[in-house]
Coordinates of C-alpha atoms and ligand atoms in Angstrom, one line a residue:
X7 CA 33.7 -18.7 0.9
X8 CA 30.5 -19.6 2.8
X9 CA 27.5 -20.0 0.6
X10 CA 23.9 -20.7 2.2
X11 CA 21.1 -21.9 -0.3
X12 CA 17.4 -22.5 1.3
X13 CA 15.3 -24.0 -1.0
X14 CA 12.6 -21.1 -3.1
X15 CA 15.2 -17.9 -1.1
X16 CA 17.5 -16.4 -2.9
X17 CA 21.7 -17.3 -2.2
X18 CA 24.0 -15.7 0.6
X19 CA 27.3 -15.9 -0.1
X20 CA 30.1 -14.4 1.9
X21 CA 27.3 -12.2 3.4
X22 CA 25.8 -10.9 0.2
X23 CA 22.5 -11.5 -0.7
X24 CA 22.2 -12.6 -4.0
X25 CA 19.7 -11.5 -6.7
X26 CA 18.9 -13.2 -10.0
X27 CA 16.4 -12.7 -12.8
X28 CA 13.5 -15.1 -12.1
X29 CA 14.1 -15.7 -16.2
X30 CA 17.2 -16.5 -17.1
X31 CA 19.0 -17.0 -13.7
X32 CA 21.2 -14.5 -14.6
X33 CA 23.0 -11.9 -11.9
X34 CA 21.2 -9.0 -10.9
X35 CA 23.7 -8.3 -8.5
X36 CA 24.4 -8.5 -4.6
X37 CA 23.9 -6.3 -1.2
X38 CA 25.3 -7.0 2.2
X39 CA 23.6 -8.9 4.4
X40 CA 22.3 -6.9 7.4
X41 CA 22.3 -8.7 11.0
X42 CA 20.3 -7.4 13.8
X43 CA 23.4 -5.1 15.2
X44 CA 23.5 -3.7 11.9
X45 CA 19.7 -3.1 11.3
X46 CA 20.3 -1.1 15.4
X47 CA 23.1 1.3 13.7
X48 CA 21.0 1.5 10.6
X49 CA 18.2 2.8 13.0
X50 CA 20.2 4.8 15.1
X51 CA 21.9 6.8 12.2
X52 CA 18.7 7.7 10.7
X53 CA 17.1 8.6 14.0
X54 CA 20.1 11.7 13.9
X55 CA 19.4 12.3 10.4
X56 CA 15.5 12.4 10.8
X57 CA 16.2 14.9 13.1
X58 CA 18.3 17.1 10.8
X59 CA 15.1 16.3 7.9
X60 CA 12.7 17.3 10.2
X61 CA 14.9 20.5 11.0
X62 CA 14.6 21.6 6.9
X63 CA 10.8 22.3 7.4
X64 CA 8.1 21.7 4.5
X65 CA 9.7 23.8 2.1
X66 CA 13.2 22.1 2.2
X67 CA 12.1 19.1 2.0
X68 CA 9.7 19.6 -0.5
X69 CA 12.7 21.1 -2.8
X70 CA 14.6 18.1 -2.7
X71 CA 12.0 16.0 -2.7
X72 CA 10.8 17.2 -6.2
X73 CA 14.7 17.0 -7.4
X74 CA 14.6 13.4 -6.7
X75 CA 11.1 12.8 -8.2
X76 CA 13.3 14.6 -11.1
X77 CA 15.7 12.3 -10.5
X78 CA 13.7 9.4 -11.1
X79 CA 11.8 10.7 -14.3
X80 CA 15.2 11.3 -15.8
X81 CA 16.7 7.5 -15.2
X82 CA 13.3 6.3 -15.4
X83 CA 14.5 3.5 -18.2
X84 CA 17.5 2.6 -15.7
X85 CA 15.0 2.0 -13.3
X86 CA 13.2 -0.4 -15.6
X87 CA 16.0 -2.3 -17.3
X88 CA 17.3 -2.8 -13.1
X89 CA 13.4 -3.7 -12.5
X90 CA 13.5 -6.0 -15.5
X91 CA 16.7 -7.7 -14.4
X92 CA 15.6 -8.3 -10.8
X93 CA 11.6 -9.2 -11.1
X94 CA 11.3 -10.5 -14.7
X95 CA 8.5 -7.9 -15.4
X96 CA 7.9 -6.0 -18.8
X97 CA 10.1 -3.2 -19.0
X98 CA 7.0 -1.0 -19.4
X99 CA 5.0 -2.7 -16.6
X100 CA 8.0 -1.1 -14.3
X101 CA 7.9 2.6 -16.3
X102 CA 4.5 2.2 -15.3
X103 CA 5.1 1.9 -11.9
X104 CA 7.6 4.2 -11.5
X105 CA 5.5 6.9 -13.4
X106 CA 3.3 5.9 -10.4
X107 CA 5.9 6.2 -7.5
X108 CA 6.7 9.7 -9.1
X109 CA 3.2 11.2 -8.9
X110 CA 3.4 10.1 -5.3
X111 CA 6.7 12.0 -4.6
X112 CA 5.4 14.9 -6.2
X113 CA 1.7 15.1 -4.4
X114 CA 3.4 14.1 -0.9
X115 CA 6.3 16.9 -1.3
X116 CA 3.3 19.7 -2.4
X117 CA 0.9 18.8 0.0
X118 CA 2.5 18.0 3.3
X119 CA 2.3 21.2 4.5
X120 CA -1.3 22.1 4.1
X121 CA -2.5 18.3 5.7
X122 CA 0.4 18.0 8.0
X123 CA 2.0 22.0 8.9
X124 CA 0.2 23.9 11.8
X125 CA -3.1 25.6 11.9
X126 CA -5.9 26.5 14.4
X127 CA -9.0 24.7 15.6
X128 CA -11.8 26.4 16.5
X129 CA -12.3 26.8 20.4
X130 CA -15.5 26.1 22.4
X131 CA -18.0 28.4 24.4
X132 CA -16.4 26.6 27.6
X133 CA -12.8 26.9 27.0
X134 CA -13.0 30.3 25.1
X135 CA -10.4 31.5 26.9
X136 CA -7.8 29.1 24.7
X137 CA -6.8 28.9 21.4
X138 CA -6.6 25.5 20.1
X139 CA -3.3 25.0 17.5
X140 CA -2.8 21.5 15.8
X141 CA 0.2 20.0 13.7
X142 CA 1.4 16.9 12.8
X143 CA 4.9 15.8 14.4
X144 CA 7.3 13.1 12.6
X145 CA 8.0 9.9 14.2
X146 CA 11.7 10.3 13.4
X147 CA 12.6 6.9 11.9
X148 CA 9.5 4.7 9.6
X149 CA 10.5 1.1 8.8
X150 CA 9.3 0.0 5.8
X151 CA 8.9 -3.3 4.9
X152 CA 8.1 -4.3 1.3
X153 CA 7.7 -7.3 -0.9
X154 CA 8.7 -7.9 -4.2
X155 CA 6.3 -7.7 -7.0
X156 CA 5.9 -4.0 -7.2
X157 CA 9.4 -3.3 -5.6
X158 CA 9.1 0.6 -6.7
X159 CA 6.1 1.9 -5.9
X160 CA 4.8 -0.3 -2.9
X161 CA 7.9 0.8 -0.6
X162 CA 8.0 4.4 -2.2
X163 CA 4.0 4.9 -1.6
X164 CA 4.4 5.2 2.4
X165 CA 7.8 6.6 1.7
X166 CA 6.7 9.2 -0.2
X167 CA 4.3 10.0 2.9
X168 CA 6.9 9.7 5.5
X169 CA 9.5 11.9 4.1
X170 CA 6.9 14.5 3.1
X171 CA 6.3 14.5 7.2
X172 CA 9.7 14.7 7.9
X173 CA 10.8 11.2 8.9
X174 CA 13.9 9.5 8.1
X175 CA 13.6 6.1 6.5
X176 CA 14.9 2.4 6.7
X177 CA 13.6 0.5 3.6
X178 CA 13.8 -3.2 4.3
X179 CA 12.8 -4.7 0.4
X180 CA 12.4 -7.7 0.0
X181 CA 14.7 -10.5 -0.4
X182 CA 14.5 -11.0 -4.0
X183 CA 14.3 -7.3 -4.9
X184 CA 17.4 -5.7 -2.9
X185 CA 19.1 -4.0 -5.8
X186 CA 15.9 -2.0 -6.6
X187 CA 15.5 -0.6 -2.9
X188 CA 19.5 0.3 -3.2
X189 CA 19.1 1.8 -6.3
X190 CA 15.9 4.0 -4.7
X191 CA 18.7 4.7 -1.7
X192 CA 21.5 5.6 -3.4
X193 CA 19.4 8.2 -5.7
X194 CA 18.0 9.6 -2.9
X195 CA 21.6 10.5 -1.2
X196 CA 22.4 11.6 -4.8
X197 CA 20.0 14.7 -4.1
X198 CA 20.0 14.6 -0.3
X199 CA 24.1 13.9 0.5
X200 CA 24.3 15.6 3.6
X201 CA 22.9 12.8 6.0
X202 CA 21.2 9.3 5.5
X203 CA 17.8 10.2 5.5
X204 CA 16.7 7.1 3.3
X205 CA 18.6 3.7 3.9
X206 CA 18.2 0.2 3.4
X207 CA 18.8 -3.2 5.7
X208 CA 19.1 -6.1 3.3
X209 CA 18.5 -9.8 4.2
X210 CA 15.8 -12.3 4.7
X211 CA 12.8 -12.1 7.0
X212 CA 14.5 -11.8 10.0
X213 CA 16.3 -8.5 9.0
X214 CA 12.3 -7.3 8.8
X215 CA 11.7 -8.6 12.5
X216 CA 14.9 -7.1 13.4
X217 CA 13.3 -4.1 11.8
X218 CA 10.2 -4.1 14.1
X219 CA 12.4 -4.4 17.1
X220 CA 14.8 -1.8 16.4
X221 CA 13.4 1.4 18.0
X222 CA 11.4 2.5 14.7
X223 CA 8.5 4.9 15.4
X224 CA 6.7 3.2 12.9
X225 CA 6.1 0.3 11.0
X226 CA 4.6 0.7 7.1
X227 CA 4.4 -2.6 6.1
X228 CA 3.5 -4.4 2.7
X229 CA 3.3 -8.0 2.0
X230 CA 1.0 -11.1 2.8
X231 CA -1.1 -11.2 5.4
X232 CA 0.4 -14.3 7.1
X233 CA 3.8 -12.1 7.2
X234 CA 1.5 -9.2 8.8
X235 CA 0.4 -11.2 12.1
X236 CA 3.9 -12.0 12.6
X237 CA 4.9 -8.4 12.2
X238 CA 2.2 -7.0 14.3
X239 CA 3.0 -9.3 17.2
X240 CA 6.6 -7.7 16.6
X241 CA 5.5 -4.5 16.8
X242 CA 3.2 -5.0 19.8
X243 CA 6.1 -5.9 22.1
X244 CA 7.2 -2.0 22.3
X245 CA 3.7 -0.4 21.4
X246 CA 4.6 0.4 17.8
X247 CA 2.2 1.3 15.7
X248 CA 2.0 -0.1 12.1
X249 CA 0.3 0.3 8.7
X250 CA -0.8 -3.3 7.2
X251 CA -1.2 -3.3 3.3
X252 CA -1.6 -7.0 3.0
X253 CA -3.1 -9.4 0.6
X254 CA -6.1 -9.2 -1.3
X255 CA -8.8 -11.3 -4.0
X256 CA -10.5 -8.2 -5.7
X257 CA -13.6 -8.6 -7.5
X258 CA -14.9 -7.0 -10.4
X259 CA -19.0 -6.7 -11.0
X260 CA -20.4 -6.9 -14.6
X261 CA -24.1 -4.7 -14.4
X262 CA -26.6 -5.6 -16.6
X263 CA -25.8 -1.9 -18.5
X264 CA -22.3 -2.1 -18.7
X265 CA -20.1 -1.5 -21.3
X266 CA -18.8 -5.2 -22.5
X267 CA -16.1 -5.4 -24.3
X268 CA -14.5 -1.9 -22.4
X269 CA -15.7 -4.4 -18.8
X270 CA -13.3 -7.0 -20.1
X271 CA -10.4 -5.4 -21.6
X272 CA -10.1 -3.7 -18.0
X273 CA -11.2 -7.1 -16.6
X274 CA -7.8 -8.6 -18.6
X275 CA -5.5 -5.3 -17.4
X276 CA -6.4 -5.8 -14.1
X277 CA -6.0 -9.9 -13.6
X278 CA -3.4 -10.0 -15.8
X279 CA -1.1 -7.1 -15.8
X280 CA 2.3 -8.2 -13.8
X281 CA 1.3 -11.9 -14.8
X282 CA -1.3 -11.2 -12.2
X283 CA 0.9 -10.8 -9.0
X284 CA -0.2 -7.3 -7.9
X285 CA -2.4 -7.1 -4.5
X286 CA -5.3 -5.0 -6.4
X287 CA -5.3 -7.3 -9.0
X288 CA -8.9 -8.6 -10.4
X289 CA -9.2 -12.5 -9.5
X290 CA -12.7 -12.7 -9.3
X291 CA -15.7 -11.1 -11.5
X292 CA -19.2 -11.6 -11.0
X293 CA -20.8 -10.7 -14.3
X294 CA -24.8 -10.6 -14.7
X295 CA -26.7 -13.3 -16.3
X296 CA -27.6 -10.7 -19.2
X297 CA -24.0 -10.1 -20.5
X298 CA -22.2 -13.2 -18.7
X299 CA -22.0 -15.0 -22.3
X300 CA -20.6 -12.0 -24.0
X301 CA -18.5 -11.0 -21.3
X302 CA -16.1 -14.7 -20.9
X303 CA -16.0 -14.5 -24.7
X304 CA -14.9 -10.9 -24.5
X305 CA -12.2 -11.7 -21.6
X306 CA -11.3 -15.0 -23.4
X307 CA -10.7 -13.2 -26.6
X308 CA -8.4 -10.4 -25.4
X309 CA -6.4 -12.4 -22.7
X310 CA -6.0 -15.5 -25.6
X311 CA -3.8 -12.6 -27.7
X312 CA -1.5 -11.6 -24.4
X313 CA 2.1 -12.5 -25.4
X314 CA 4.1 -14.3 -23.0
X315 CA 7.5 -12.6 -22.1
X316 CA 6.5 -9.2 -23.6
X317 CA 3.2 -8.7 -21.7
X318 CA 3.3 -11.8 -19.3
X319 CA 6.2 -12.0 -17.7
X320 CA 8.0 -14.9 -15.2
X321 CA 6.4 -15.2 -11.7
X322 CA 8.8 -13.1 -10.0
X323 CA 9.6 -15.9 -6.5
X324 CA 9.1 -19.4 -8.0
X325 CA 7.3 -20.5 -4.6
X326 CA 4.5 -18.6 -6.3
X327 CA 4.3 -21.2 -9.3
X328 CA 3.2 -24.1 -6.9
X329 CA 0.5 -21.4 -5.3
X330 CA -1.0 -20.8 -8.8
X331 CA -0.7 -24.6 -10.2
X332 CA -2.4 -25.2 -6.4
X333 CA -5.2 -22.9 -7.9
X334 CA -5.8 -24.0 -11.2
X335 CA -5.8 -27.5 -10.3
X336 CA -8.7 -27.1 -7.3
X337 CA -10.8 -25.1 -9.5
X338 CA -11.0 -27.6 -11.9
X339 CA -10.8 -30.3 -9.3
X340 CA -13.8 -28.8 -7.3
X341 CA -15.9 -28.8 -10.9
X342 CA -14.5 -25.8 -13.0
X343 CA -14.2 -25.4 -16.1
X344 CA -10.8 -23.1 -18.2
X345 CA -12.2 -21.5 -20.9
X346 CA -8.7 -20.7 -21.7
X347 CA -5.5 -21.6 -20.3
X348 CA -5.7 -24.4 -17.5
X349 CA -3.3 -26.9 -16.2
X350 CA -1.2 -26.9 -18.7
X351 CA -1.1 -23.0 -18.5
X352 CA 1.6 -23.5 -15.6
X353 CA 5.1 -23.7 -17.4
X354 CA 8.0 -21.9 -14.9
X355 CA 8.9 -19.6 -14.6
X356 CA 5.7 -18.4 -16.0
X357 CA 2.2 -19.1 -16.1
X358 CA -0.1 -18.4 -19.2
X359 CA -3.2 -16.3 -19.1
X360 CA -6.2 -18.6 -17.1
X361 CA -9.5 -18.1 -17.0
X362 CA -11.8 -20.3 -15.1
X363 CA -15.9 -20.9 -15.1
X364 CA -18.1 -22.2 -13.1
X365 CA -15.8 -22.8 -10.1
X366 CA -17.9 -23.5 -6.7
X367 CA -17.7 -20.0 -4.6
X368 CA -15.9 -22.0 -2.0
X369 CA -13.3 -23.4 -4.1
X370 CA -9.8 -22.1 -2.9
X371 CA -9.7 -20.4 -6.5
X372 CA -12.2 -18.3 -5.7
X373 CA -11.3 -17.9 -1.4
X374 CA -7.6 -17.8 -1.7
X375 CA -5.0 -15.3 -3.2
X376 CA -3.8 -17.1 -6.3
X377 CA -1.3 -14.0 -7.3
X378 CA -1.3 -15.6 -10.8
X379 CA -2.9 -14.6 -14.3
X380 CA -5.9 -16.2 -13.0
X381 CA -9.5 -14.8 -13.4
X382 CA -12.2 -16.9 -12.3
X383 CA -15.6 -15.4 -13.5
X384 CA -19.3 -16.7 -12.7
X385 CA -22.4 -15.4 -13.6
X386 CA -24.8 -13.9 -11.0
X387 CA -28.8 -13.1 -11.4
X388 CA -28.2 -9.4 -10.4
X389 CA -25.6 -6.5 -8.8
X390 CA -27.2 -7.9 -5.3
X391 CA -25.7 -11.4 -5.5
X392 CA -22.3 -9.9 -6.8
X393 CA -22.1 -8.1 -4.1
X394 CA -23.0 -10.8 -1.2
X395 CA -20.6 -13.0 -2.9
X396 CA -18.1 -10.0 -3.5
X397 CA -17.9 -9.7 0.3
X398 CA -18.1 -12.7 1.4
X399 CA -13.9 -13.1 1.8
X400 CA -11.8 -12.2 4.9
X401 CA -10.1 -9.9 2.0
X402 CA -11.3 -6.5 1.2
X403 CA -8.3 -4.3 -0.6
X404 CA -9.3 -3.3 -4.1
X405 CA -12.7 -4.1 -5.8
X406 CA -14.2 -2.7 -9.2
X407 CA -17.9 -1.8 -11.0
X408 CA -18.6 -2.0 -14.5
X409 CA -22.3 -0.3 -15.0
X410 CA -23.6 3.1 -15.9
X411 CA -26.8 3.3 -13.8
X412 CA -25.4 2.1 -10.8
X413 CA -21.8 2.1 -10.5
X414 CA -21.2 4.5 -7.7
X415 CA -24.4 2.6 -5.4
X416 CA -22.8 -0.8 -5.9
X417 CA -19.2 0.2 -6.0
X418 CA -20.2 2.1 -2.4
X419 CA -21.8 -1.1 -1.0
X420 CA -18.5 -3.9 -1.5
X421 CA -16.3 -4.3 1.5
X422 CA -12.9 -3.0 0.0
X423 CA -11.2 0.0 0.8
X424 CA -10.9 1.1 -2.7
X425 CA -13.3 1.2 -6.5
X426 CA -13.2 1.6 -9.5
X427 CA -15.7 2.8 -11.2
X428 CA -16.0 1.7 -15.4
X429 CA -12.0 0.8 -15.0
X430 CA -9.5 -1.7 -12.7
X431 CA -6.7 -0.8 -10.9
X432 CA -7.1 3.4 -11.5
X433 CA -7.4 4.3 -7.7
X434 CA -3.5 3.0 -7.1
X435 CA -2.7 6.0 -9.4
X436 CA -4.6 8.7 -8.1
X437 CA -2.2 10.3 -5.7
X438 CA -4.8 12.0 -3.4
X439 CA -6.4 9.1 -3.0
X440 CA -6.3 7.0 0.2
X441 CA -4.8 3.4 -0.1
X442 CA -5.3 0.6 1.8
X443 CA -7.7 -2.1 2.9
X444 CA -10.3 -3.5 5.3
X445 CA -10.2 -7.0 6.9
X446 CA -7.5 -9.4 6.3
X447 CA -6.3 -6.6 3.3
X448 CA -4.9 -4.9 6.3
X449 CA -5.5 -1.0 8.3
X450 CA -3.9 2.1 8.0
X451 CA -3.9 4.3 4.7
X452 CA -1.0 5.3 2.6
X453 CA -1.2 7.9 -0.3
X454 CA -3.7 11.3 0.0
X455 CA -4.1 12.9 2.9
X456 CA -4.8 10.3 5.1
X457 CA -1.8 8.4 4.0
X458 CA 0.3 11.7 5.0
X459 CA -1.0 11.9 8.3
X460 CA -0.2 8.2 9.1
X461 CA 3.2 9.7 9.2
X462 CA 2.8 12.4 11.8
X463 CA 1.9 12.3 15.4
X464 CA -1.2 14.5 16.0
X465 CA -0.5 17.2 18.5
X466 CA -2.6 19.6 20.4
X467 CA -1.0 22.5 22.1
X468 CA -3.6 25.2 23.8
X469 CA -2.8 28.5 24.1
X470 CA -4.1 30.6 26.7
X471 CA -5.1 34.4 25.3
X472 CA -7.8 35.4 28.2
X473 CA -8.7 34.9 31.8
X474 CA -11.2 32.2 32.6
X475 CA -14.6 33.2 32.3
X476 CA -15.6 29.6 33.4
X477 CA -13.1 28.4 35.3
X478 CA -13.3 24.6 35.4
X479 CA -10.0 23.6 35.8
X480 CA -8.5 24.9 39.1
X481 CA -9.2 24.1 42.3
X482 CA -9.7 28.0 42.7
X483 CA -13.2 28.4 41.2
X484 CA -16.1 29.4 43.8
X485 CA -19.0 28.5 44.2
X486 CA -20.3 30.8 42.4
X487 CA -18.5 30.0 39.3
X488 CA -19.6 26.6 39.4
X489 CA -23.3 28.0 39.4
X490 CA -22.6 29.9 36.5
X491 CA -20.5 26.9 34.4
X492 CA -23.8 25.1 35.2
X493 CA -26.2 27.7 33.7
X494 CA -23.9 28.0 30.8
X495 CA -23.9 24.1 30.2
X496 CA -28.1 24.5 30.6
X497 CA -28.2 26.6 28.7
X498 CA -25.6 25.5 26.3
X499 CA -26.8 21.5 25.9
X500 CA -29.7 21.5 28.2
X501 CA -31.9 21.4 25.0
X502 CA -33.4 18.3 23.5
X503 CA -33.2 18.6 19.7
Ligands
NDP4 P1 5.7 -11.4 2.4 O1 4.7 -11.2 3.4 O2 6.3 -12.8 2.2 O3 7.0 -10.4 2.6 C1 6.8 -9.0 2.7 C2 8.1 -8.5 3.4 O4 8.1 -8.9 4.7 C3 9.4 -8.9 2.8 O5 10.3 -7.9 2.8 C4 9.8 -10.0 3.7 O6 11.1 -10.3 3.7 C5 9.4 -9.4 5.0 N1 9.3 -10.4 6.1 C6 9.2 -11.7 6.1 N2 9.0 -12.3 7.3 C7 9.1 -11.3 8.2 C8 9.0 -11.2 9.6 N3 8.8 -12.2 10.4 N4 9.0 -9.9 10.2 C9 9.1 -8.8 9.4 N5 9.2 -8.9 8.0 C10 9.2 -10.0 7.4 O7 5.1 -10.9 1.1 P2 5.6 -11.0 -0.4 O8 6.9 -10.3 -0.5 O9 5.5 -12.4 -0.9 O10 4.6 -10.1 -1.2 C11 3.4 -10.5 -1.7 C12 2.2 -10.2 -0.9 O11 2.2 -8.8 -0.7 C13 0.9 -10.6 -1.5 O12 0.0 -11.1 -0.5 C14 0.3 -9.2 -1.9 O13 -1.1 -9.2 -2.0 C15 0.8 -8.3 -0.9 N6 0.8 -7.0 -1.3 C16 0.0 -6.1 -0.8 C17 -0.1 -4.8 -1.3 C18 -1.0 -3.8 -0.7 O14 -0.7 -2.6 -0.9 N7 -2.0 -4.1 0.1 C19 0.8 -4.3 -2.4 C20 1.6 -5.4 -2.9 C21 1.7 -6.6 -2.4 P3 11.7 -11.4 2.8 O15 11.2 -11.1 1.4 O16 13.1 -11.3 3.0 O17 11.1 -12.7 3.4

């Protein structure tokens, strides 16, 4: 038997990965090891069955598409309990997510073919003589490359994208959620048996290099932002293009008119739901010096009743503890105050509900991902100070606006790529939404319409129905043709507005 343990990673024994409940320790159970040969055959077997997918058309896919999404909803508490085992979280936290992969699947599979199927485009006075056709052509394989604390819906987001468009998929997840990607494999070739159109490669972060290198037509990838430098650089050496949903340190603005106590009870969902490890999660909120008081007694009252274990559950990869107890310990190092929770918050594998005051905007509580149940929160003289300190992070994923007067201006104005509006978190669930961030949060959209197209490859055929009336492109015009392409272009753009 070979066994290799590295400090914080989960066990490989006899080339199986092992996975255990961040909990109790116990077995979640164990997938083979992939190695870089294996991740190539991985590859090259979905490339023949992406070609096969792509060969169903919309329709066909859609089909089984919504049979798996049925799929799903069926074994949804299966899905949870194997959640549960593997991550620690609530058993509800992961019907919640998987309520979320499955609108996903269903809006992907009924809308591919109107965002991503073939129409016309309009022609031009100049090239009248064409007709201009459009459609979006898969990639034939997506890598996806996913991390751990929402191992259901942040690989089945841009999956649910790239099937729609046809592609075949290699899921790597991440190394202490492998049994939850299987499972999302092996339910897929329940309802899709005849070729491996979704598949996994298991193992630690080299199998996700391996991944970038492998002949993939595209990268989707999901984690921290550190990990996304390293996985761009991967990518660059053969041109392929990624998606980067990285890390994030969303605010939350408290207006002078908002609704309080509704402000923090979304305030405490949104920093505190999966212990706070979610990359839209609330960490900061700027609340205005009219309803600061009554806001941090609001928060502290409704986060002091969480119950640990049924709402707050274990940090998920106990390297995350040290991150959080890094946190607390600056904030109140660097002149902060907890008005609940603090250093003694910190027992792994979990961390009790935090909430910190008066911490100094450059304190690396307020700069740095904590991925905790953390919420700083400072009061601001008005929405304008929010905002300037809102945006002042390399960050920019997620944000949210409590305020009735000016919600939509303010929420318009914060560098983030998605708002909420009077709620937290509610644009991850809103399947024709775009998702994704700006800055160090990362590029590229999954989800909605733009999400689908991430997973097609534009293409522009012309179709010639006429003659040329202005021929421009042959080496056959005369000169009088030229003289008339001129007069046409005078006439055409030869007007100042
Ligand atoms: P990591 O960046 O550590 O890992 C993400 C994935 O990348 C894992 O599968 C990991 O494998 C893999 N990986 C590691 N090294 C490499 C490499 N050199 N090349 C290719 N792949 C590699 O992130 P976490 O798993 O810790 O996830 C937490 C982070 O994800 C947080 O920053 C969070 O904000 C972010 N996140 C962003 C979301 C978004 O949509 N913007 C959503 C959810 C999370 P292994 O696990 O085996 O190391």
């Amino acid at each position: 038997m070979t066994a290799t343990r590295t400090p914080g990673l989960p066990a490989i024994e006899d080339g199986l990965l092992i996975s255990t409940s961040p909990a109790t320790g116990a077995e979640a159970g164990r997938v083979p090891v992939c190695d870089e040969k294996a991740v190539a055959a991985t590859v090259e077997r979905a490339a023949a069955a992406g070609l096969w997918w792509a060969g169903l058309g919309f329709d066909a896919r859609k089909v089984r598409l919504l049979r798996w999404r049925a799929l799903l909803t069926a074994r949804i508490e299966e899905l949870a309990e194997l959640t549960h085992a593997e991550t620690g979280k609530p058993r509800t936290d992961a019907i919640m997510e998987t309520v979320a992969a499955i609108e996903h699947i269903d809006w992907a599979a009924r809308n591919a073919r109107r965002v991503l199927g073939p129409r016309r485009v309009g022609t031009r006075v100049l090239v009248a003589e064409h007709v201009g056709h459009l459609e979006y052509q898969p990639y034939g394989v997506v890598g996806i490359i996913g991390p751990w604390n929402y191992p259901i819906l942040t690989p089945l987001g841009p999956a649910s994208g790239a099937l729609a468009a046809g592609n075949a998929v290699v899921l790597k997840p991440s190394e202490y959620t492998p049994m939850v990607g299987q499972w999302l494999a092996d339910t897929f070739a329940e309802v899709v048996p005849e070729h491996p159109v979704l598949q996994t490669v298991h193992g630690l972060g080299d199998v996700g290099a391996a991944l970038c290198r492998s002949g993939v037509g595209k990268i989707a990838f999901t984690g921290s932002t550190a990990t996304a430098k390293k996985v761009m650089a991967a990518c660059a050496e053969n041109l392929v293009p990624v998606i980067i949903e990285a890390g994030g340190k969303d605010a939350l603005i408290v207006d002078a008119d908002a609704d309080v106590e509704a402000a923090a009870e979304a305030a405490v969902w949104g920093a505190m739901t999966n212990a706070g490890q979610t990359c839209i999660g609330i960490e900061r909120a700027y609340a205005v010096a009219p309803v600061y008081d009554a806001f941090v007694a609001a928060v502290v009252a409704r986060a002091g009743k969480l119950t640990m274990g049924d709402e707050i559950g274990p940090m998920t990869m106990p390297g995350q503890i040290d991150v959080v107890r890094r946190h607390i310990d600056a904030a109140l190092a660097d002149g902060g105050r907890a008005v609940l929770g603090g250093a003694g918050a910190v027992q792994a594998p979990s961390v009790a509900p935090t909430v910190l005051v008066d911490v100094p905007e450059d304190s690396v509580a307020v700069r740095e991902e904590t991925f905790g149940p953390t919420l700083t929160i400072a009061r601001v003289a008005d929405a304008d100070e929010a905002l300037t300190r809102a945006n002042a992070l390399p960050y920019g994923l997620g944000g949210a606006v409590f305020g009735k007067q000016n919600g939509i201006r303010i929420a318009r104005r914060m560098r983030a790529g998605m708002v909420s509006v009077n709620a937290t978190l509610s644009f991850v669930g809103m399947a024709g939404l775009p998702f994704g961030g700006v800055g160090e949060s990362g590029f590229g959209r999954i989800h909605g319409d733009d999400g689908l197209r991430e997973f097609g490859r534009a293409k522009a055929i012309t179709v010639r129905r006429a003659p040329s009336l202005l021929p421009s492109m042959t080496f056959e015009r005369t000169p009088a043709q030229v003289r008339r392409i001129v007069k046409a272009v005078k006439l055409l753009y030869g007007r100042r507005p």
